[in-house]
PDB file of C-alpha atoms in Angstrom:
ATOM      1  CA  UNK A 778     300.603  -6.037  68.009  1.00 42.00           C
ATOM      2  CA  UNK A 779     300.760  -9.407  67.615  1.00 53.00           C
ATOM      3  CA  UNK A 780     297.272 -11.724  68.544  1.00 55.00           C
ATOM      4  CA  UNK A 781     297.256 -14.584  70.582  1.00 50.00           C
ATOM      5  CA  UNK A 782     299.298 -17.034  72.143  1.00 44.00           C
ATOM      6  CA  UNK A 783     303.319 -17.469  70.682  1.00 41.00           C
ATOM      7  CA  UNK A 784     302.266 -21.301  69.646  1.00 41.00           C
ATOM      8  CA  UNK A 785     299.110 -20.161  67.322  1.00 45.00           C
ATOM      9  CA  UNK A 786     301.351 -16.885  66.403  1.00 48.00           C
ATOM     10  CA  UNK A 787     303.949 -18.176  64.527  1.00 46.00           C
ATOM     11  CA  UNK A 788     306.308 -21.304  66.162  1.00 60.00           C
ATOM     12  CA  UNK A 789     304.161 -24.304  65.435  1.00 87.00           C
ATOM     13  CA  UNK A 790     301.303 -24.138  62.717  1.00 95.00           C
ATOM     14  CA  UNK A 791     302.969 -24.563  59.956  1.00 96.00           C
ATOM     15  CA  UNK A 792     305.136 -27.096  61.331  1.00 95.00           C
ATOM     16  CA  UNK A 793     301.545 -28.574  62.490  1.00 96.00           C
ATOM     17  CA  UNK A 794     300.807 -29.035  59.031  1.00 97.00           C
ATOM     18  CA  UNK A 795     303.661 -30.548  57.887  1.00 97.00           C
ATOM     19  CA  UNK A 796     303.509 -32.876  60.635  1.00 96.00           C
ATOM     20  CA  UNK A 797     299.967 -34.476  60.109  1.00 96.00           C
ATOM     21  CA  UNK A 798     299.636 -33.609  55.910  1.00 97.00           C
ATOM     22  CA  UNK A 799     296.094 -33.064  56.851  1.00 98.00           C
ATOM     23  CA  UNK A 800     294.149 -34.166  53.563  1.00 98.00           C
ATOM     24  CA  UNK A 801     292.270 -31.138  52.143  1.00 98.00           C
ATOM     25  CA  UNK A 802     289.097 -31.247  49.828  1.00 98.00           C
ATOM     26  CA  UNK A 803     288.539 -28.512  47.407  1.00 98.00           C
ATOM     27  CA  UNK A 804     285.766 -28.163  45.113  1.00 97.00           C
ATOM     28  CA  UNK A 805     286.806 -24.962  43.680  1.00 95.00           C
ATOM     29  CA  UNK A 806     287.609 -22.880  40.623  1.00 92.00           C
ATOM     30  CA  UNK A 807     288.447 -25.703  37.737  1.00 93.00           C
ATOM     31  CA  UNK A 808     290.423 -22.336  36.234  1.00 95.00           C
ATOM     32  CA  UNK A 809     292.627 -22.586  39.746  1.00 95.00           C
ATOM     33  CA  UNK A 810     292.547 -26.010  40.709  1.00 96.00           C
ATOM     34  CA  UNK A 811     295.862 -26.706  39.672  1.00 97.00           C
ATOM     35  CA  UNK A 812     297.648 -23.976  41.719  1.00 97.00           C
ATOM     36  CA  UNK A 813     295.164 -24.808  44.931  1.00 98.00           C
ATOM     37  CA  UNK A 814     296.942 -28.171  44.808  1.00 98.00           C
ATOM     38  CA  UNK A 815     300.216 -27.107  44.358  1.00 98.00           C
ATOM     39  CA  UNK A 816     300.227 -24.668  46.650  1.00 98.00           C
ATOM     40  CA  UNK A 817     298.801 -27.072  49.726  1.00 98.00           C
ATOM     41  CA  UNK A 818     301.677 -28.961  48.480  1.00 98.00           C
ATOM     42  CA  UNK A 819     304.035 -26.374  49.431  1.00 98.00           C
ATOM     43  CA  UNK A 820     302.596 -25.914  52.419  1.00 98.00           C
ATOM     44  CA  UNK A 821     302.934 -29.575  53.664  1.00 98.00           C
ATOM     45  CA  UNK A 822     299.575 -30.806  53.143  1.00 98.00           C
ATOM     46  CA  UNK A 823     297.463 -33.058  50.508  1.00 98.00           C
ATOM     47  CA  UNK A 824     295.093 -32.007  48.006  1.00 98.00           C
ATOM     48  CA  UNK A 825     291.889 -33.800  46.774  1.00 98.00           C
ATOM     49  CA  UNK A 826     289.863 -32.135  43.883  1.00 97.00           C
ATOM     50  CA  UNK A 827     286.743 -33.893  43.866  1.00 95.00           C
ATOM     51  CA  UNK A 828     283.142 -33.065  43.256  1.00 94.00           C
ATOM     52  CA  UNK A 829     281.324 -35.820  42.005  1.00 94.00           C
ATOM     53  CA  UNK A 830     277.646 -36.384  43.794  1.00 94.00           C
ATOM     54  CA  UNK A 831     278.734 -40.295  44.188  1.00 95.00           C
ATOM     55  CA  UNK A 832     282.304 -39.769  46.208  1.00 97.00           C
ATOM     56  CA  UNK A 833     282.167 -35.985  47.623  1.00 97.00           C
ATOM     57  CA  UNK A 834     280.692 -37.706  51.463  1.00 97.00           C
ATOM     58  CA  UNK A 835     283.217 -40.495  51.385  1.00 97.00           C
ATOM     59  CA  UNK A 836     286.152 -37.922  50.047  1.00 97.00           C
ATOM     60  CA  UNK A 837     284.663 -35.574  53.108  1.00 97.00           C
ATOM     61  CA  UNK A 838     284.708 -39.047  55.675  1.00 96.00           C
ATOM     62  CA  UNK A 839     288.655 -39.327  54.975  1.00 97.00           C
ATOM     63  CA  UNK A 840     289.919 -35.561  54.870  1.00 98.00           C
ATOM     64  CA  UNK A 841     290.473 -33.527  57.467  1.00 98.00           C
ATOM     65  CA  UNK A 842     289.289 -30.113  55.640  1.00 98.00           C
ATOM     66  CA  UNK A 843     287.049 -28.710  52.809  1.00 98.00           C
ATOM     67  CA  UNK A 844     287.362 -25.581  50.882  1.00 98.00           C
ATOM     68  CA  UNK A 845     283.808 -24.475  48.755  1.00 98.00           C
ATOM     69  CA  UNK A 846     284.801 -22.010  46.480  1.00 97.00           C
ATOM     70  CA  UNK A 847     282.366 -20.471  43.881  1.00 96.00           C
ATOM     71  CA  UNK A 848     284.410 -19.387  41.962  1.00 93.00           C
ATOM     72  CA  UNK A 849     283.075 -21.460  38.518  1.00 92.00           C
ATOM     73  CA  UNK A 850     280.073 -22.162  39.840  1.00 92.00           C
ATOM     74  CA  UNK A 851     277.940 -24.492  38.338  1.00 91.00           C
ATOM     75  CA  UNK A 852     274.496 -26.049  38.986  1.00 91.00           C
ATOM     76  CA  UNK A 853     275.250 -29.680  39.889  1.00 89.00           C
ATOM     77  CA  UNK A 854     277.703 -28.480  42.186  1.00 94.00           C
ATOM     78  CA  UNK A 855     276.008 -26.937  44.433  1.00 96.00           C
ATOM     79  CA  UNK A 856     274.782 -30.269  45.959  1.00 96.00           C
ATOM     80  CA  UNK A 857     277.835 -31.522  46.056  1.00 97.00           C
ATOM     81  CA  UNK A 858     279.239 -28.557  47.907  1.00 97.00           C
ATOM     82  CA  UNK A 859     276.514 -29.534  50.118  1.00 97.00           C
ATOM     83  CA  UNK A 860     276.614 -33.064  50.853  1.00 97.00           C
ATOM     84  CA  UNK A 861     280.842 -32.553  51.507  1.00 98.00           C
ATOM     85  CA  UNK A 862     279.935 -29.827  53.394  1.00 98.00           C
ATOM     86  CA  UNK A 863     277.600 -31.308  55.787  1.00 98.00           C
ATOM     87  CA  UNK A 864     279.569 -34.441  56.426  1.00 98.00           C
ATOM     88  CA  UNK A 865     282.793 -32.534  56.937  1.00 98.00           C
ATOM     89  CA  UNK A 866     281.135 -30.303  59.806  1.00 97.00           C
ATOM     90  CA  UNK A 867     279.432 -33.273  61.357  1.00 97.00           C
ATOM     91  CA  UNK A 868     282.608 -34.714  61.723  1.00 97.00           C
ATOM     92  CA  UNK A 869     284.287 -31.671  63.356  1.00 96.00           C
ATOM     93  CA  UNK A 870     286.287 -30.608  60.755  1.00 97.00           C
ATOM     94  CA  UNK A 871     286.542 -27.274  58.830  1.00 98.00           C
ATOM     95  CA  UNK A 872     284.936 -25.800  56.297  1.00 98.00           C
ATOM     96  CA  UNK A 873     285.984 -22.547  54.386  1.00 98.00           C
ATOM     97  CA  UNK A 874     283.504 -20.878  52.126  1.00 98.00           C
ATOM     98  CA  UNK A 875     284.243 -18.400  49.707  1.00 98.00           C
ATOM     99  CA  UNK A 876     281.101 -17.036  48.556  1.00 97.00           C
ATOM    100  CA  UNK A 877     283.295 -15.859  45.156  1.00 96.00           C
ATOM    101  CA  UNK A 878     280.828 -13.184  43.150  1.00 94.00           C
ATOM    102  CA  UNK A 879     278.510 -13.133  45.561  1.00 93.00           C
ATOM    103  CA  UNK A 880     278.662  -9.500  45.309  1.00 91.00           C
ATOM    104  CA  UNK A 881     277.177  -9.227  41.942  1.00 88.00           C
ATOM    105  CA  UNK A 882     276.119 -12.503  40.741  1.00 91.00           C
ATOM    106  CA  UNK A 883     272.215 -13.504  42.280  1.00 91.00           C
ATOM    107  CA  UNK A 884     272.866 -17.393  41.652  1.00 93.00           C
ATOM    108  CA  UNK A 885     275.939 -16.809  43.696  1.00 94.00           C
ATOM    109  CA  UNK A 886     274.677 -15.291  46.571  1.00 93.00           C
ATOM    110  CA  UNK A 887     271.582 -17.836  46.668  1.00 93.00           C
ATOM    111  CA  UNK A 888     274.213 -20.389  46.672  1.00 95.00           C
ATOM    112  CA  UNK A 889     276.494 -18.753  49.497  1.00 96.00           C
ATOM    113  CA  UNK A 890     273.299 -18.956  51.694  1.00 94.00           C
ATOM    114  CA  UNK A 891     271.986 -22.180  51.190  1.00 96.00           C
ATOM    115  CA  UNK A 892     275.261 -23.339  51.915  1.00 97.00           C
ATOM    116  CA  UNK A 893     275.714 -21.072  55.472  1.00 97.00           C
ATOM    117  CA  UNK A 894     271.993 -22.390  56.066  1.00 95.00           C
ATOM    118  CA  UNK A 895     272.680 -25.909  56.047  1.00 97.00           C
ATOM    119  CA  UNK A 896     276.928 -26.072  56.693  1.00 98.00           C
ATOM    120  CA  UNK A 897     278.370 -24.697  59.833  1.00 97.00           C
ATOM    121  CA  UNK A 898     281.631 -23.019  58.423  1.00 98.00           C
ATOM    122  CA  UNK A 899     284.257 -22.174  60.364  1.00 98.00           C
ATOM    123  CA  UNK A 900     285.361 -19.323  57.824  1.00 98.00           C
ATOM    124  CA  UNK A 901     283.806 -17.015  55.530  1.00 98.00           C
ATOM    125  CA  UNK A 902     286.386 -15.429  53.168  1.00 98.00           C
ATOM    126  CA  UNK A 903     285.596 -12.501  50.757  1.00 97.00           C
ATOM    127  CA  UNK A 904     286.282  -9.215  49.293  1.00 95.00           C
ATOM    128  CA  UNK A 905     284.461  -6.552  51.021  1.00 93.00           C
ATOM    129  CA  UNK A 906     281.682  -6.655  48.168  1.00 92.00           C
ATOM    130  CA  UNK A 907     280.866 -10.352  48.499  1.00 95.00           C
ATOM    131  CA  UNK A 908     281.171 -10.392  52.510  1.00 94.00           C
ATOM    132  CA  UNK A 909     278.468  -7.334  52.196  1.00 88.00           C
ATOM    133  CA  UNK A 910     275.938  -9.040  49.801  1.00 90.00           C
ATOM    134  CA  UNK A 911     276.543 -11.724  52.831  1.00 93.00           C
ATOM    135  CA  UNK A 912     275.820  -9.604  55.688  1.00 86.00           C
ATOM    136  CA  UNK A 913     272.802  -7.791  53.798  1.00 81.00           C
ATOM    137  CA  UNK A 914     271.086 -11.338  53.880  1.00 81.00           C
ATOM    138  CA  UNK A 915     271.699 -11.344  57.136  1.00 76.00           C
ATOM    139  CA  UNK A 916     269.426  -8.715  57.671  1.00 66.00           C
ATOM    140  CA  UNK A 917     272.291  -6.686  59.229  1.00 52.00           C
ATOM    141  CA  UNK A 918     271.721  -2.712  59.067  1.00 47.00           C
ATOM    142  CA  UNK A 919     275.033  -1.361  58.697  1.00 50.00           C
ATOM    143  CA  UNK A 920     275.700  -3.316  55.216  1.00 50.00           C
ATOM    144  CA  UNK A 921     273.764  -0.853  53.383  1.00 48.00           C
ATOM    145  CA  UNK A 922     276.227   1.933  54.931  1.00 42.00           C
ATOM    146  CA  UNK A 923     279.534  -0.097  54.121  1.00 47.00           C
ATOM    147  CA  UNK A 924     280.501  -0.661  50.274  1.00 41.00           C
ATOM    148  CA  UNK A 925     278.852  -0.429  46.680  1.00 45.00           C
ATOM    149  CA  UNK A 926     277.679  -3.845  45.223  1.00 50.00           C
ATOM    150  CA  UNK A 927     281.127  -4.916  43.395  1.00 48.00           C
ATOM    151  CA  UNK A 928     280.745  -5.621  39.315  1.00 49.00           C
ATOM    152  CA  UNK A 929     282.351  -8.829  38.224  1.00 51.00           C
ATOM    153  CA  UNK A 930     284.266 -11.465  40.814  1.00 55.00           C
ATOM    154  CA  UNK A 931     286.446  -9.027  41.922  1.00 54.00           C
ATOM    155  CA  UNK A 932     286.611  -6.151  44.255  1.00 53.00           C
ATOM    156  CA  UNK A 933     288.101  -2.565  42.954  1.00 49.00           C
ATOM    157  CA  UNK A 934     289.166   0.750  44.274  1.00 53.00           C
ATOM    158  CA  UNK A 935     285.897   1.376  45.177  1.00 56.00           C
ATOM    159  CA  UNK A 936     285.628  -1.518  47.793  1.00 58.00           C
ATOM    160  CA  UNK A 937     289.172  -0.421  49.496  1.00 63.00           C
ATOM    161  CA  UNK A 938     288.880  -0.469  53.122  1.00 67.00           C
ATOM    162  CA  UNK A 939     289.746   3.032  54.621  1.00 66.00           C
ATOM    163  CA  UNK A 940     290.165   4.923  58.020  1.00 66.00           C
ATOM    164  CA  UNK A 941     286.881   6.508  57.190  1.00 68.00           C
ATOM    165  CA  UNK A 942     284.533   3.010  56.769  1.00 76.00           C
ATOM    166  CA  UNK A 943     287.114   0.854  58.823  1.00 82.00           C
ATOM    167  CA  UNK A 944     284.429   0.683  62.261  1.00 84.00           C
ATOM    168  CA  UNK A 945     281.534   0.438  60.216  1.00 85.00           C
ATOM    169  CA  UNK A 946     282.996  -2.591  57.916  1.00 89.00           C
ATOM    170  CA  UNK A 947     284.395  -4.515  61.469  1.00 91.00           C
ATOM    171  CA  UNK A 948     280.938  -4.240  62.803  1.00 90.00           C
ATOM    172  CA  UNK A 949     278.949  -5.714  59.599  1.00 91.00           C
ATOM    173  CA  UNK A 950     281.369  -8.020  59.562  1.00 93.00           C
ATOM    174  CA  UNK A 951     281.291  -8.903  63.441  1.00 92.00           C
ATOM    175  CA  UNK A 952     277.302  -9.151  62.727  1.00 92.00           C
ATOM    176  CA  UNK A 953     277.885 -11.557  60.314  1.00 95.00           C
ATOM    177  CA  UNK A 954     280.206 -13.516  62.207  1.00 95.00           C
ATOM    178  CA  UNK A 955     277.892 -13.757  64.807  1.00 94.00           C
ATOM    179  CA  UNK A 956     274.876 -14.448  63.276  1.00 94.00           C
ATOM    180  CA  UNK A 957     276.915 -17.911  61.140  1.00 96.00           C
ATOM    181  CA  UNK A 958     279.370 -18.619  64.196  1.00 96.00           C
ATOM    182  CA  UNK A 959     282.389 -18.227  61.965  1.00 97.00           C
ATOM    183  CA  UNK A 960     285.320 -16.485  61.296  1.00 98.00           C
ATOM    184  CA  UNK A 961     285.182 -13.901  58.882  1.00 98.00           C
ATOM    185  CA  UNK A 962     288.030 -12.444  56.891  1.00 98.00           C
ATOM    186  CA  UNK A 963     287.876  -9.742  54.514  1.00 97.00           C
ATOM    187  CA  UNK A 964     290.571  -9.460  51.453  1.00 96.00           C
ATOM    188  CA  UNK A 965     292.145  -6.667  50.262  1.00 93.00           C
ATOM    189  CA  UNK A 966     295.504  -3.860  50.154  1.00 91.00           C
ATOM    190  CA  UNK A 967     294.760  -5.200  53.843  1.00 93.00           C
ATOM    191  CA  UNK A 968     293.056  -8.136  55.025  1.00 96.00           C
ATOM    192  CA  UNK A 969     290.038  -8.141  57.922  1.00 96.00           C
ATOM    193  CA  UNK A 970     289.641 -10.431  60.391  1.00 97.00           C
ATOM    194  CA  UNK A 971     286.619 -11.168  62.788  1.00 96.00           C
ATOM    195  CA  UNK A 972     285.903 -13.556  65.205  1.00 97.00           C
ATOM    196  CA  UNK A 973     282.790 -12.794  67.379  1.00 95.00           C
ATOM    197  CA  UNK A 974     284.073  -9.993  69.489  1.00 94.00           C
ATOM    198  CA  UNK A 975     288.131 -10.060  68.263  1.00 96.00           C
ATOM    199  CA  UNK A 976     289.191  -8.468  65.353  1.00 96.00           C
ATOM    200  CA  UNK A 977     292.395  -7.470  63.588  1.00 96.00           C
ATOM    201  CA  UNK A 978     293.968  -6.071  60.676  1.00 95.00           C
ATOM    202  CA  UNK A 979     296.824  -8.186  58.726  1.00 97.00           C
ATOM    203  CA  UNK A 980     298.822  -5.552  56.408  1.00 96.00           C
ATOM    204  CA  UNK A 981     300.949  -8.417  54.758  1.00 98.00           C
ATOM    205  CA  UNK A 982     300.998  -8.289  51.094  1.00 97.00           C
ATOM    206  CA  UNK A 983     301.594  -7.238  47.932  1.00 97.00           C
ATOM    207  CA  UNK A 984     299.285  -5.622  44.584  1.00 96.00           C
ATOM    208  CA  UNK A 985     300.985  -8.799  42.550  1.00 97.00           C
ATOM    209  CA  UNK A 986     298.722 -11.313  44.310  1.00 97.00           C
ATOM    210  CA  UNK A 987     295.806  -9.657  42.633  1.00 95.00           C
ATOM    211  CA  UNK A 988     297.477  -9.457  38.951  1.00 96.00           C
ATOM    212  CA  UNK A 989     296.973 -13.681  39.180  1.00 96.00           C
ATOM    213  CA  UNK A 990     294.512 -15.817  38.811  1.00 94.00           C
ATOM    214  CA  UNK A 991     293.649 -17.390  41.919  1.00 95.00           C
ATOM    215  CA  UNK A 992     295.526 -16.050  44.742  1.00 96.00           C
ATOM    216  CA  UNK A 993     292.111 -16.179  46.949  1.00 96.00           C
ATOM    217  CA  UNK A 994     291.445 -19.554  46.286  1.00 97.00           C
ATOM    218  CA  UNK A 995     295.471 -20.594  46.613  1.00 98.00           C
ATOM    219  CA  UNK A 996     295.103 -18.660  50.340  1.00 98.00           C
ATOM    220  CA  UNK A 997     291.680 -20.632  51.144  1.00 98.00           C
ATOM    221  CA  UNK A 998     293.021 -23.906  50.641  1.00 98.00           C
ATOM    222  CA  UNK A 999     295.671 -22.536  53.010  1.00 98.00           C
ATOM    223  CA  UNK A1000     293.681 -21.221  54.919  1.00 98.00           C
ATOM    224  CA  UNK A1001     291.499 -24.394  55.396  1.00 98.00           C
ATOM    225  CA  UNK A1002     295.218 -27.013  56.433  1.00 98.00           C
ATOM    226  CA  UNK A1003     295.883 -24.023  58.772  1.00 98.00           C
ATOM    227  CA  UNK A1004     293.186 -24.815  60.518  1.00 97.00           C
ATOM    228  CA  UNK A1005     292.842 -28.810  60.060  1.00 97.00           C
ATOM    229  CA  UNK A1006     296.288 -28.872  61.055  1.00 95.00           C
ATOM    230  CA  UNK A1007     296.278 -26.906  64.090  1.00 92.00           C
ATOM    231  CA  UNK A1008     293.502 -29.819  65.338  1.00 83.00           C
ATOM    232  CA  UNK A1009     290.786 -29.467  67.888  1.00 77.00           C
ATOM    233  CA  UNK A1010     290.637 -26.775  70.735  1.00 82.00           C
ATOM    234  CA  UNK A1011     293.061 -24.552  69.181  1.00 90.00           C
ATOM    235  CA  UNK A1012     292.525 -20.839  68.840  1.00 95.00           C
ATOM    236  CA  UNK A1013     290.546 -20.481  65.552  1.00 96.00           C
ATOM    237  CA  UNK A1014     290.932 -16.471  65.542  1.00 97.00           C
ATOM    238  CA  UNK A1015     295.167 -16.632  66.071  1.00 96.00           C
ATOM    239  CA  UNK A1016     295.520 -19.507  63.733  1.00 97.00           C
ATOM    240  CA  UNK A1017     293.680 -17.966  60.948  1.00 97.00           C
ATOM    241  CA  UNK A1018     295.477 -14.054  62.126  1.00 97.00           C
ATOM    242  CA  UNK A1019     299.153 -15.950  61.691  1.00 96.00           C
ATOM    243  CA  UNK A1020     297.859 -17.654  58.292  1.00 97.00           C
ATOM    244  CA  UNK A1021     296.749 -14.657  56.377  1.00 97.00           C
ATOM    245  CA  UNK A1022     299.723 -12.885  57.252  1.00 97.00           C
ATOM    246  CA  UNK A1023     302.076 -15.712  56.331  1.00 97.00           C
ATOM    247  CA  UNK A1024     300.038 -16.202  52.951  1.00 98.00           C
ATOM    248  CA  UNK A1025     301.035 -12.076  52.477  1.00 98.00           C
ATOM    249  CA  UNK A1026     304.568 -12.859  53.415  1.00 98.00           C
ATOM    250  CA  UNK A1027     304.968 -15.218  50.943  1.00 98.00           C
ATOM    251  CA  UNK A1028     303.585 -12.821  48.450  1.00 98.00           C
ATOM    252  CA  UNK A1029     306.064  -9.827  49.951  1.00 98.00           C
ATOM    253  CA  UNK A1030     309.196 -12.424  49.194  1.00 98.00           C
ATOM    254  CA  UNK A1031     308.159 -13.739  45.827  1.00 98.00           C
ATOM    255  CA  UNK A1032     307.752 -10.148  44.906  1.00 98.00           C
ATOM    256  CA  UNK A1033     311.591  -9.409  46.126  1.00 98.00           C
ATOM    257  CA  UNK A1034     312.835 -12.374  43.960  1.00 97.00           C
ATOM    258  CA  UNK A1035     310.928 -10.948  41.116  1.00 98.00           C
ATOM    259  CA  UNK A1036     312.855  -7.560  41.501  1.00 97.00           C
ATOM    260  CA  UNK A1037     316.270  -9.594  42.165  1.00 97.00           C
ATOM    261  CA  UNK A1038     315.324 -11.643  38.536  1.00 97.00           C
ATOM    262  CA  UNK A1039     313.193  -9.300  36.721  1.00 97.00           C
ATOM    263  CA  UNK A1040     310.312 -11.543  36.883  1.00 96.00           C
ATOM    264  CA  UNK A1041     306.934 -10.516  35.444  1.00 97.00           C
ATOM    265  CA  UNK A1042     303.323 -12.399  36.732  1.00 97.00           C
ATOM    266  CA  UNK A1043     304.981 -15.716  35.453  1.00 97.00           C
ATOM    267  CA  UNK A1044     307.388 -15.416  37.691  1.00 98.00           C
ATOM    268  CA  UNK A1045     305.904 -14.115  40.641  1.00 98.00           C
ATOM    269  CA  UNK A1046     303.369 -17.296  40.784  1.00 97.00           C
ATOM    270  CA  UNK A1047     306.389 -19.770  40.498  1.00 97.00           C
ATOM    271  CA  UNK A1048     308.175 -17.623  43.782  1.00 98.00           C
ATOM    272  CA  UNK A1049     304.813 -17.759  45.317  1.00 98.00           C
ATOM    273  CA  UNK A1050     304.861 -21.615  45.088  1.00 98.00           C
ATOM    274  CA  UNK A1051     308.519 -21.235  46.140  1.00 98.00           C
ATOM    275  CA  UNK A1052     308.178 -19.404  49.547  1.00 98.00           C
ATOM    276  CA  UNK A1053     305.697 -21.158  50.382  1.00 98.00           C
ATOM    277  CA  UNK A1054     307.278 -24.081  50.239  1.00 98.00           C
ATOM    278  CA  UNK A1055     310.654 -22.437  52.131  1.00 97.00           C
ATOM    279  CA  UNK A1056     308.016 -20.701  54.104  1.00 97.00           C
ATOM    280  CA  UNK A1057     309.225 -21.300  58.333  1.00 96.00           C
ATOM    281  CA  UNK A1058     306.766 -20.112  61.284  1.00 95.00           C
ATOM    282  CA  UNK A1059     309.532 -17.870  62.672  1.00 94.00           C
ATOM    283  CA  UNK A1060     310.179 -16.427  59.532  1.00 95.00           C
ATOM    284  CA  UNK A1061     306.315 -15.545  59.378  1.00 95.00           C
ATOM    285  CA  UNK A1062     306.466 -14.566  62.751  1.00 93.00           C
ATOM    286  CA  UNK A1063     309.319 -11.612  62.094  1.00 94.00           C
ATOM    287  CA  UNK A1064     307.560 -10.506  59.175  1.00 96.00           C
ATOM    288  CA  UNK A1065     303.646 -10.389  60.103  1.00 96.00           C
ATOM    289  CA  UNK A1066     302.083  -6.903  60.327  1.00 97.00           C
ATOM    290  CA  UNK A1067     299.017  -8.014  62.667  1.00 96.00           C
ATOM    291  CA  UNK A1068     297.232  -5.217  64.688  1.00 94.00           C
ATOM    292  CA  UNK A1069     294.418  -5.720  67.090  1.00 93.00           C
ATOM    293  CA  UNK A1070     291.321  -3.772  66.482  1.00 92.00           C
ATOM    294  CA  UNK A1071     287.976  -3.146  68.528  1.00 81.00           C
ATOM    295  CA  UNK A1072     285.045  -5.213  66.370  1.00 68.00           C
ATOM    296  CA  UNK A1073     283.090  -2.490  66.879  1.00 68.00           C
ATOM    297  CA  UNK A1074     284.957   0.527  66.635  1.00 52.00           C
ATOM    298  CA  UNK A1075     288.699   0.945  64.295  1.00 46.00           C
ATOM    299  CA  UNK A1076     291.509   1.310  66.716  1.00 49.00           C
ATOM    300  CA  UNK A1077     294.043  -0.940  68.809  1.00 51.00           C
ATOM    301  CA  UNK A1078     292.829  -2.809  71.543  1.00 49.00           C
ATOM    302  CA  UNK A1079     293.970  -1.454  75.028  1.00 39.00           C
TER     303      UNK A1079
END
């Protein structure tokens, strides 16, 4: 089942972006910055990596988006993630948070919810270990039900959502969406989405995007010119439904080139970069696996 209108499904946002190159700022992962930028490239928009304390508000005054990844966190960031962060918002613009480690790492997690204290994000994007340690500060219930506390940055087998926890994961998740007023989008073999009281589940994809470095941050900055692109009063929950699924399509056809070339990791980034810069809203349109779910309660919506 496809969500939302045709326009935020699949026949304009991309070609949004490429229209108005909305300017994204990233402070994120120094080990992915590269690929972040080249990959908004791709898409059609601009990158700017900046953090510094002096020029992250007048970086945040001429952009149109900001992506705070924790990836390498570090101390004097934070305030910088801050001060962008606040200045973005105020001037109606979105902000994409991935609360990277959050899951297992305190410093993290502190960080994660200083930041939703003071920043109104419009997306909260996580493994299901990170967007639990979220929701547990939340003071919602049902995280304690959900998944283990994750070891390292990234989620494994243990954190896979199932048919079993699928209800109980859309309704911490719809808590926590709630409670900040954003989107919130878990990652993994499939990808979560929650939006106050819609939901869905994007089955785009492939296991190569987690045998990289930096496929999560590569889909927030995505993620982030999605949304700047698609401008004010557009439908948050379809335009961020079409652009995880069109992030997982470009994974799905830089997989098939690998097994046309027989291309290893190496290879796969380089056709990642590649389809995303082929990448057309009707092809992402044909290919997107996007089912419509009850927030509170697995199943399609009637």
């Amino acid at each position: 089942m496809t969500v939302g209108n045709e326009r935020a499904m699949g026949t304009a946002v991309l070609a949004e972006v490429r229209r108005r190159r909305p300017l994204i700022h990233c402070i994120t992962n120094y080990v992915t910055a590269g690929d972040v930028a080249n990959l908004l490239l791709a898409a059609g928009a601009s990158p700017v990596m900046a953090e510094g304390l002096r020029e992250v508000e007048d970086i945040a005054a001429v952009s149109q988006g900001l992506v705070l990844n924790l990836g390498t966190l570090k101390e004097q960031t934070v305030d910088a993630m801050l001060l962008a962060g606040t200045r973005t918002a105020a001037l109606g613009h979105p902000v994409v948070l991935d609360p990277v480690g959050a899951g297992s790492i305190a410093f993290r997690r502190e960080t994660a919810w200083k930041i939703l204290g003071q920043v109104p994000c419009a997306l909260i994007r996580g493994n299901a270990s990170e967007i639990r340690a979220l929701a547990e500060l939340a003071g919602d219930e049902t995280a304690s039900l959900v998944h283990r506390r994750g070891g390292g940055v990234d989620a494994d087998g243990r954190d896979a959502v199932t048919e079993e926890n699928e209800s109980r994961t859309l309704a911490l998740m719809q808590a926590l969406s709630r409670r900040m007023k954003a989107a919130v989008l878990m990652t993994g073999q499939a990808d979560l989405l929650v939006d106050g009281d819609r939901a869905c589940r994007i089955e785009n994809g492939t296991p190569m995007l987690g045998r990289i470095t930096g496929s999560g941050c590569m889909m927030d900055g995505f993620l982030a010119a999605c949304l700047a692109g698609s401008g004010v009063g557009a439908d948050r929950f379809s335009v961020l439904a079409w652009g995880a699924a069109a992030f997982g399509v470009c994974g799905e056809l830089a997989e098939e080139r690998c097994r046309e070339t027989g291309g290893g990791t190496g290879s796969f980034r380089m056709y990642l970069m590649d389809a995303m810069s082929c990448l057309t809203d009707s092809q992402a349109a044909r290919r997107a696996r996007i089912r419509e779910l009850d927030p509170i309660g697995a199943g399609k919506r009637g």
